[in-house]
Amino acid sequence: MAAIEANALTKSYGQTLALENLSFEVREGEVFGFLGPNGAGKSTTINILLDFIRPTAGEVSVLEMDAQAQSRDIRQRTGVLPEGFETYDRLTGRQHLEFALDSKNADDDPDELVERVGIADAIDKKAGGYSKGMSQRLMLAMALIGEPDLLILDEPSTGLDPNGAREMREIVLEEADRGATIFFSSHIMEQVEAVCDRVGILREGEMVAIDTVEGLRDSVSGGTTLRVSVDRIDNGVVNEIRALPEVSSIRTDESPPSLIVECNGSKTTVLNEIEEQGLEVKDFQTKEASLDEVFRSYTTEARV
Amino acid sequence: MSSVNPGSVRAIAKKDFQDAVRSWLFWGLSVFFFFIIVGLGALVGYLEDEFSTEALISILSQSTRLIIPVIAIVLGWKAIAGERESGSIKVLLSLPHSRRDVILGKLLGRSAVLTVSLVIGFLLAGAVVGIMIGSFAIGDFLGLLAISIIYGIAYTSIAVSISSLTRSTTVAAAAGFFVFALFYIIWNIMIIGLDMLRMQGYISGVEYTFTANGNRFQTERLPDWALFINNIDPGNAFANALTLTTEASGLEGAGMVQDRAFADGIPFFLQDWFSFVVLLLWIVLPVVVALLWFDRTDL
């Protein structure tokens, strides 16, 4: 079952296309990372999911309900941490939570909620005095109310220090363990890497890749770099290795003699082939492409 | 099309009341005008030997007619545009509320705040003036308070509606005060203009005769439709409605519609009771516009 299903979404503002024919699916129970540089259309997509804005064309269903026609029912079962929100300066944290509890007909304990997001000591202070990070935590607490089936978190780490970002990830994982589906957007790959089952990369309003973290790594040429120290360099062998389907490119290095293989498949196959060709493998190192590089390759470089 | 959920409306109204009631600008204005009213009362009491509640009501009604729109517009112009500008509307609409719940909740919440301030202000002013002059016609006073509240809600509805039509609080404030100026300046000029057109013969007036001091006079008045335009002004509706809820003379016959000018009786839409309908329409129509518009727009 799909928690979110977007079908050929297009959103244009006059001549500017914010989203172009965007389709994707988020499965029930998964943690889905929605990744893209600023301005790629992440918030536009999320705003459509929540019916803050209406698509120019296409359809979205959330929790198997139409995002426009049944928005209230969707939001009853969804916790949201929106981007670019502001809390009510004149109301305390507790008043915010009571409003959310009222709104959702839920009966969670406000004190437990703030305890969980780490602002217990500020609950009776006016939100006007909160830092950005504290507002972010308060909004997260509001989002957690009533054990939502879906959590939509738009750039949840905004304003959080590294410690806060880690706590945010822990809460995300706890909620996922509870069985909630989590859809969270970010422009920073490493935040997504640690928690997401699958990642979709958005670029200029189009989904350019959607896969598991490993799948994305493998899909980028040079998924793994294998550096093999050998006893000598043999051009014949180099050509044999280059011909392997697992190998996308190979370079050599003279001192110490080594082969640097960009490898998409099984590293063992490559190492075995080197030995079979009569070279002695003295040592080898692998270096996996960081997801950051993967992300960069999808969002900045021209892809072939 | 979104639905309306009473529970949501109540939750939003409660939150909005808690929020708006803590606005310093609002309380500053209220206190300021409270002192104006008490000051005026004191002045009249000082100038007139026979100071009566009637005179006080008359003065109060004149000043509240002017003051209430200002307070209501200041209270309402940020209601929705302000939340869109700051992004707090995302907090509101992340929760299971429809856009229509938001409009209705806002109108309820802000109307409640205005009502609280009017009740407090009137009771304080009444107490101060009552102590000053010794006696006090409580019925007239409560009548004025009741009509003031309805009048205030009408302007709150106008302000909240305007606030839902734009993303910019600056535009909302400008439009709010334009409406205020429309009825206080442009409307009066327009009626004077219509009367001048009648005198020039561009608009055919209605002739009537009346007797005063034993003499018969023949004169002419504006036709019914022009008088109705005059009565559409919420301020005039407020003044006309007051004649029904207070006994205070001086309000009686102050409007342009007078019994003697209507040989066949005053048509229903010019009668004083119809000003309640006008005030009611000023509450309902702006909200309907807001409900329809805000439901469709992108945040």
PDB file of C-alpha atoms in Angstrom, chain B residues 15-181:
ATOM      1  CA  LYS B  15      -6.544  29.964  20.098  1.00  0.00           C
ATOM      2  CA  ASP B  16      -7.119  33.195  18.234  1.00  0.00           C
ATOM      3  CA  PHE B  17      -8.772  34.764  21.242  1.00  0.00           C
ATOM      4  CA  GLN B  18      -5.819  33.793  23.454  1.00  0.00           C
ATOM      5  CA  ASP B  19      -3.464  35.246  20.861  1.00  0.00           C
ATOM      6  CA  ALA B  20      -5.261  38.482  19.918  1.00  0.00           C
ATOM      7  CA  VAL B  21      -6.287  39.321  23.460  1.00  0.00           C
ATOM      8  CA  ARG B  22      -2.563  39.656  24.245  1.00  0.00           C
ATOM      9  CA  SER B  23      -2.013  42.305  21.592  1.00  0.00           C
ATOM     10  CA  TRP B  24      -0.635  45.481  23.106  1.00  0.00           C
ATOM     11  CA  LEU B  25      -1.709  47.562  20.134  1.00  0.00           C
ATOM     12  CA  PHE B  26      -5.280  46.460  20.616  1.00  0.00           C
ATOM     13  CA  TRP B  27      -5.355  47.204  24.335  1.00  0.00           C
ATOM     14  CA  GLY B  28      -3.496  50.456  23.804  1.00  0.00           C
ATOM     15  CA  LEU B  29      -6.153  51.602  21.371  1.00  0.00           C
ATOM     16  CA  SER B  30      -8.977  50.425  23.606  1.00  0.00           C
ATOM     17  CA  VAL B  31      -7.626  52.266  26.641  1.00  0.00           C
ATOM     18  CA  PHE B  32      -6.977  55.361  24.536  1.00  0.00           C
ATOM     19  CA  PHE B  33     -10.556  55.426  23.298  1.00  0.00           C
ATOM     20  CA  PHE B  34     -11.909  54.633  26.724  1.00  0.00           C
ATOM     21  CA  PHE B  35     -10.259  57.787  27.994  1.00  0.00           C
ATOM     22  CA  ILE B  36     -11.656  59.756  25.078  1.00  0.00           C
ATOM     23  CA  ILE B  37     -15.163  58.593  25.914  1.00  0.00           C
ATOM     24  CA  VAL B  38     -14.828  59.287  29.611  1.00  0.00           C
ATOM     25  CA  GLY B  39     -13.173  62.613  28.810  1.00  0.00           C
ATOM     26  CA  LEU B  40     -16.013  63.601  26.506  1.00  0.00           C
ATOM     27  CA  GLY B  41     -18.533  62.561  29.137  1.00  0.00           C
ATOM     28  CA  ALA B  42     -16.746  64.626  31.744  1.00  0.00           C
ATOM     29  CA  LEU B  43     -16.578  67.598  29.397  1.00  0.00           C
ATOM     30  CA  VAL B  44     -20.291  67.457  28.645  1.00  0.00           C
ATOM     31  CA  GLY B  45     -21.046  67.038  32.340  1.00  0.00           C
ATOM     32  CA  TYR B  46     -18.933  70.112  33.068  1.00  0.00           C
ATOM     33  CA  LEU B  47     -20.489  72.248  30.328  1.00  0.00           C
ATOM     34  CA  GLU B  48     -24.128  71.318  30.883  1.00  0.00           C
ATOM     35  CA  ASP B  49     -25.833  71.943  34.177  1.00  0.00           C
ATOM     36  CA  GLU B  50     -28.518  69.346  33.541  1.00  0.00           C
ATOM     37  CA  PHE B  51     -26.318  66.474  32.541  1.00  0.00           C
ATOM     38  CA  SER B  52     -28.428  63.537  31.435  1.00  0.00           C
ATOM     39  CA  THR B  53     -27.788  60.002  30.373  1.00  0.00           C
ATOM     40  CA  GLU B  54     -29.491  60.947  27.141  1.00  0.00           C
ATOM     41  CA  ALA B  55     -26.817  63.469  26.349  1.00  0.00           C
ATOM     42  CA  LEU B  56     -24.183  60.968  27.349  1.00  0.00           C
ATOM     43  CA  ILE B  57     -25.679  58.267  25.141  1.00  0.00           C
ATOM     44  CA  SER B  58     -25.811  60.694  22.265  1.00  0.00           C
ATOM     45  CA  ILE B  59     -22.162  61.587  22.682  1.00  0.00           C
ATOM     46  CA  LEU B  60     -21.130  58.020  23.288  1.00  0.00           C
ATOM     47  CA  SER B  61     -22.925  56.870  20.147  1.00  0.00           C
ATOM     48  CA  GLN B  62     -21.205  59.522  18.075  1.00  0.00           C
ATOM     49  CA  SER B  63     -17.771  58.602  19.367  1.00  0.00           C
ATOM     50  CA  THR B  64     -18.269  54.832  19.280  1.00  0.00           C
ATOM     51  CA  ARG B  65     -19.539  55.072  15.720  1.00  0.00           C
ATOM     52  CA  LEU B  66     -16.132  56.459  14.815  1.00  0.00           C
ATOM     53  CA  ILE B  67     -13.972  54.487  17.210  1.00  0.00           C
ATOM     54  CA  ILE B  68     -15.309  50.968  16.765  1.00  0.00           C
ATOM     55  CA  PRO B  69     -14.381  50.673  13.076  1.00  0.00           C
ATOM     56  CA  VAL B  70     -10.823  51.756  13.879  1.00  0.00           C
ATOM     57  CA  ILE B  71     -10.446  49.188  16.670  1.00  0.00           C
ATOM     58  CA  ALA B  72     -12.076  46.449  14.596  1.00  0.00           C
ATOM     59  CA  ILE B  73      -9.877  47.111  11.578  1.00  0.00           C
ATOM     60  CA  VAL B  74      -6.708  47.202  13.681  1.00  0.00           C
ATOM     61  CA  LEU B  75      -7.824  43.995  15.361  1.00  0.00           C
ATOM     62  CA  GLY B  76      -8.694  42.253  12.094  1.00  0.00           C
ATOM     63  CA  TRP B  77      -6.330  43.343   9.386  1.00  0.00           C
ATOM     64  CA  LYS B  78      -3.600  40.916  10.385  1.00  0.00           C
ATOM     65  CA  ALA B  79      -5.995  38.066  11.180  1.00  0.00           C
ATOM     66  CA  ILE B  80      -5.131  36.035   8.107  1.00  0.00           C
ATOM     67  CA  ALA B  81      -2.684  38.091   6.026  1.00  0.00           C
ATOM     68  CA  GLY B  82      -0.441  38.308   9.103  1.00  0.00           C
ATOM     69  CA  GLU B  83      -0.420  34.546   9.521  1.00  0.00           C
ATOM     70  CA  ARG B  84       0.372  34.088   5.857  1.00  0.00           C
ATOM     71  CA  GLU B  85       3.126  36.669   5.988  1.00  0.00           C
ATOM     72  CA  SER B  86       4.801  35.132   9.029  1.00  0.00           C
ATOM     73  CA  GLY B  87       4.137  31.496   8.143  1.00  0.00           C
ATOM     74  CA  SER B  88       2.150  30.690  11.273  1.00  0.00           C
ATOM     75  CA  ILE B  89      -0.784  29.769   9.012  1.00  0.00           C
ATOM     76  CA  LYS B  90       1.219  26.612   8.322  1.00  0.00           C
ATOM     77  CA  VAL B  91       0.961  25.718  11.987  1.00  0.00           C
ATOM     78  CA  LEU B  92      -2.782  26.232  11.790  1.00  0.00           C
ATOM     79  CA  LEU B  93      -3.310  24.307   8.579  1.00  0.00           C
ATOM     80  CA  SER B  94      -0.934  21.473   9.415  1.00  0.00           C
ATOM     81  CA  LEU B  95      -3.663  20.517  11.819  1.00  0.00           C
ATOM     82  CA  PRO B  96      -6.954  19.074  10.574  1.00  0.00           C
ATOM     83  CA  HIS B  97      -8.728  22.367   9.894  1.00  0.00           C
ATOM     84  CA  SER B  98     -10.265  23.513   6.649  1.00  0.00           C
ATOM     85  CA  ARG B  99      -9.673  26.955   5.218  1.00  0.00           C
ATOM     86  CA  ARG B 100     -13.273  27.767   6.048  1.00  0.00           C
ATOM     87  CA  ASP B 101     -12.802  26.744   9.664  1.00  0.00           C
ATOM     88  CA  VAL B 102      -9.954  29.245   9.754  1.00  0.00           C
ATOM     89  CA  ILE B 103     -12.086  32.143   8.463  1.00  0.00           C
ATOM     90  CA  LEU B 104     -14.968  31.403  10.819  1.00  0.00           C
ATOM     91  CA  GLY B 105     -12.712  30.710  13.785  1.00  0.00           C
ATOM     92  CA  LYS B 106     -10.834  33.950  13.209  1.00  0.00           C
ATOM     93  CA  LEU B 107     -14.040  35.958  12.951  1.00  0.00           C
ATOM     94  CA  LEU B 108     -15.379  34.382  16.134  1.00  0.00           C
ATOM     95  CA  GLY B 109     -12.129  34.803  18.042  1.00  0.00           C
ATOM     96  CA  ARG B 110     -11.587  38.436  17.071  1.00  0.00           C
ATOM     97  CA  SER B 111     -15.269  39.304  17.583  1.00  0.00           C
ATOM     98  CA  ALA B 112     -14.992  37.854  21.067  1.00  0.00           C
ATOM     99  CA  VAL B 113     -11.913  39.960  21.806  1.00  0.00           C
ATOM    100  CA  LEU B 114     -13.644  43.100  20.572  1.00  0.00           C
ATOM    101  CA  THR B 115     -16.747  42.271  22.593  1.00  0.00           C
ATOM    102  CA  VAL B 116     -14.698  41.808  25.749  1.00  0.00           C
ATOM    103  CA  SER B 117     -13.006  45.147  25.235  1.00  0.00           C
ATOM    104  CA  LEU B 118     -16.316  46.914  24.543  1.00  0.00           C
ATOM    105  CA  VAL B 119     -17.987  45.399  27.583  1.00  0.00           C
ATOM    106  CA  ILE B 120     -15.079  46.352  29.838  1.00  0.00           C
ATOM    107  CA  GLY B 121     -14.792  49.805  28.300  1.00  0.00           C
ATOM    108  CA  PHE B 122     -18.504  50.552  28.515  1.00  0.00           C
ATOM    109  CA  LEU B 123     -18.815  49.295  32.058  1.00  0.00           C
ATOM    110  CA  LEU B 124     -15.829  51.369  33.160  1.00  0.00           C
ATOM    111  CA  ALA B 125     -17.027  54.454  31.311  1.00  0.00           C
ATOM    112  CA  GLY B 126     -20.540  53.909  32.655  1.00  0.00           C
ATOM    113  CA  ALA B 127     -19.252  53.554  36.195  1.00  0.00           C
ATOM    114  CA  VAL B 128     -17.081  56.653  35.982  1.00  0.00           C
ATOM    115  CA  VAL B 129     -19.802  58.774  34.426  1.00  0.00           C
ATOM    116  CA  GLY B 130     -22.463  57.309  36.713  1.00  0.00           C
ATOM    117  CA  ILE B 131     -20.459  58.334  39.751  1.00  0.00           C
ATOM    118  CA  MET B 132     -19.991  61.778  38.254  1.00  0.00           C
ATOM    119  CA  ILE B 133     -23.654  62.484  37.559  1.00  0.00           C
ATOM    120  CA  GLY B 134     -25.254  60.368  40.247  1.00  0.00           C
ATOM    121  CA  SER B 135     -27.985  58.766  38.199  1.00  0.00           C
ATOM    122  CA  PHE B 136     -27.892  56.586  35.192  1.00  0.00           C
ATOM    123  CA  ALA B 137     -30.275  55.048  32.620  1.00  0.00           C
ATOM    124  CA  ILE B 138     -28.884  51.546  32.548  1.00  0.00           C
ATOM    125  CA  GLY B 139     -31.316  50.337  29.868  1.00  0.00           C
ATOM    126  CA  ASP B 140     -30.248  52.900  27.301  1.00  0.00           C
ATOM    127  CA  PHE B 141     -26.660  52.223  28.129  1.00  0.00           C
ATOM    128  CA  LEU B 142     -27.015  48.479  27.576  1.00  0.00           C
ATOM    129  CA  GLY B 143     -28.908  49.170  24.350  1.00  0.00           C
ATOM    130  CA  LEU B 144     -25.996  51.199  23.095  1.00  0.00           C
ATOM    131  CA  LEU B 145     -23.577  48.478  24.152  1.00  0.00           C
ATOM    132  CA  ALA B 146     -25.575  45.777  22.322  1.00  0.00           C
ATOM    133  CA  ILE B 147     -25.751  47.718  19.049  1.00  0.00           C
ATOM    134  CA  SER B 148     -22.077  48.674  19.403  1.00  0.00           C
ATOM    135  CA  ILE B 149     -21.163  45.001  19.625  1.00  0.00           C
ATOM    136  CA  ILE B 150     -23.148  44.127  16.497  1.00  0.00           C
ATOM    137  CA  TYR B 151     -21.621  47.112  14.704  1.00  0.00           C
ATOM    138  CA  GLY B 152     -18.156  46.052  15.879  1.00  0.00           C
ATOM    139  CA  ILE B 153     -18.655  42.502  14.627  1.00  0.00           C
ATOM    140  CA  ALA B 154     -19.722  43.885  11.235  1.00  0.00           C
ATOM    141  CA  TYR B 155     -16.459  45.813  10.941  1.00  0.00           C
ATOM    142  CA  THR B 156     -14.503  42.824  12.266  1.00  0.00           C
ATOM    143  CA  SER B 157     -16.062  40.735   9.529  1.00  0.00           C
ATOM    144  CA  ILE B 158     -15.061  43.327   6.944  1.00  0.00           C
ATOM    145  CA  ALA B 159     -11.513  43.442   8.326  1.00  0.00           C
ATOM    146  CA  VAL B 160     -11.068  39.654   8.542  1.00  0.00           C
ATOM    147  CA  SER B 161     -12.466  39.278   5.051  1.00  0.00           C
ATOM    148  CA  ILE B 162     -10.063  41.852   3.636  1.00  0.00           C
ATOM    149  CA  SER B 163      -7.259  40.125   5.506  1.00  0.00           C
ATOM    150  CA  SER B 164      -8.058  36.852   3.734  1.00  0.00           C
ATOM    151  CA  LEU B 165      -7.889  38.370   0.273  1.00  0.00           C
ATOM    152  CA  THR B 166      -4.227  39.316   0.326  1.00  0.00           C
ATOM    153  CA  ARG B 167      -0.858  37.941   1.418  1.00  0.00           C
ATOM    154  CA  SER B 168       0.345  41.368   2.480  1.00  0.00           C
ATOM    155  CA  THR B 169      -0.583  42.932   5.807  1.00  0.00           C
ATOM    156  CA  THR B 170       0.287  46.314   4.320  1.00  0.00           C
ATOM    157  CA  VAL B 171      -2.306  45.873   1.590  1.00  0.00           C
ATOM    158  CA  ALA B 172      -4.803  44.554   4.141  1.00  0.00           C
ATOM    159  CA  ALA B 173      -4.288  47.572   6.409  1.00  0.00           C
ATOM    160  CA  ALA B 174      -4.560  49.997   3.503  1.00  0.00           C
ATOM    161  CA  ALA B 175      -7.720  48.319   2.220  1.00  0.00           C
ATOM    162  CA  GLY B 176      -9.226  48.275   5.713  1.00  0.00           C
ATOM    163  CA  PHE B 177      -8.721  51.969   6.191  1.00  0.00           C
ATOM    164  CA  PHE B 178      -9.936  52.611   2.679  1.00  0.00           C
ATOM    165  CA  VAL B 179     -13.245  50.979   3.615  1.00  0.00           C
ATOM    166  CA  PHE B 180     -13.302  53.118   6.735  1.00  0.00           C
ATOM    167  CA  ALA B 181     -12.675  56.280   4.702  1.00  0.00           C
TER     168      ALA B 181
END
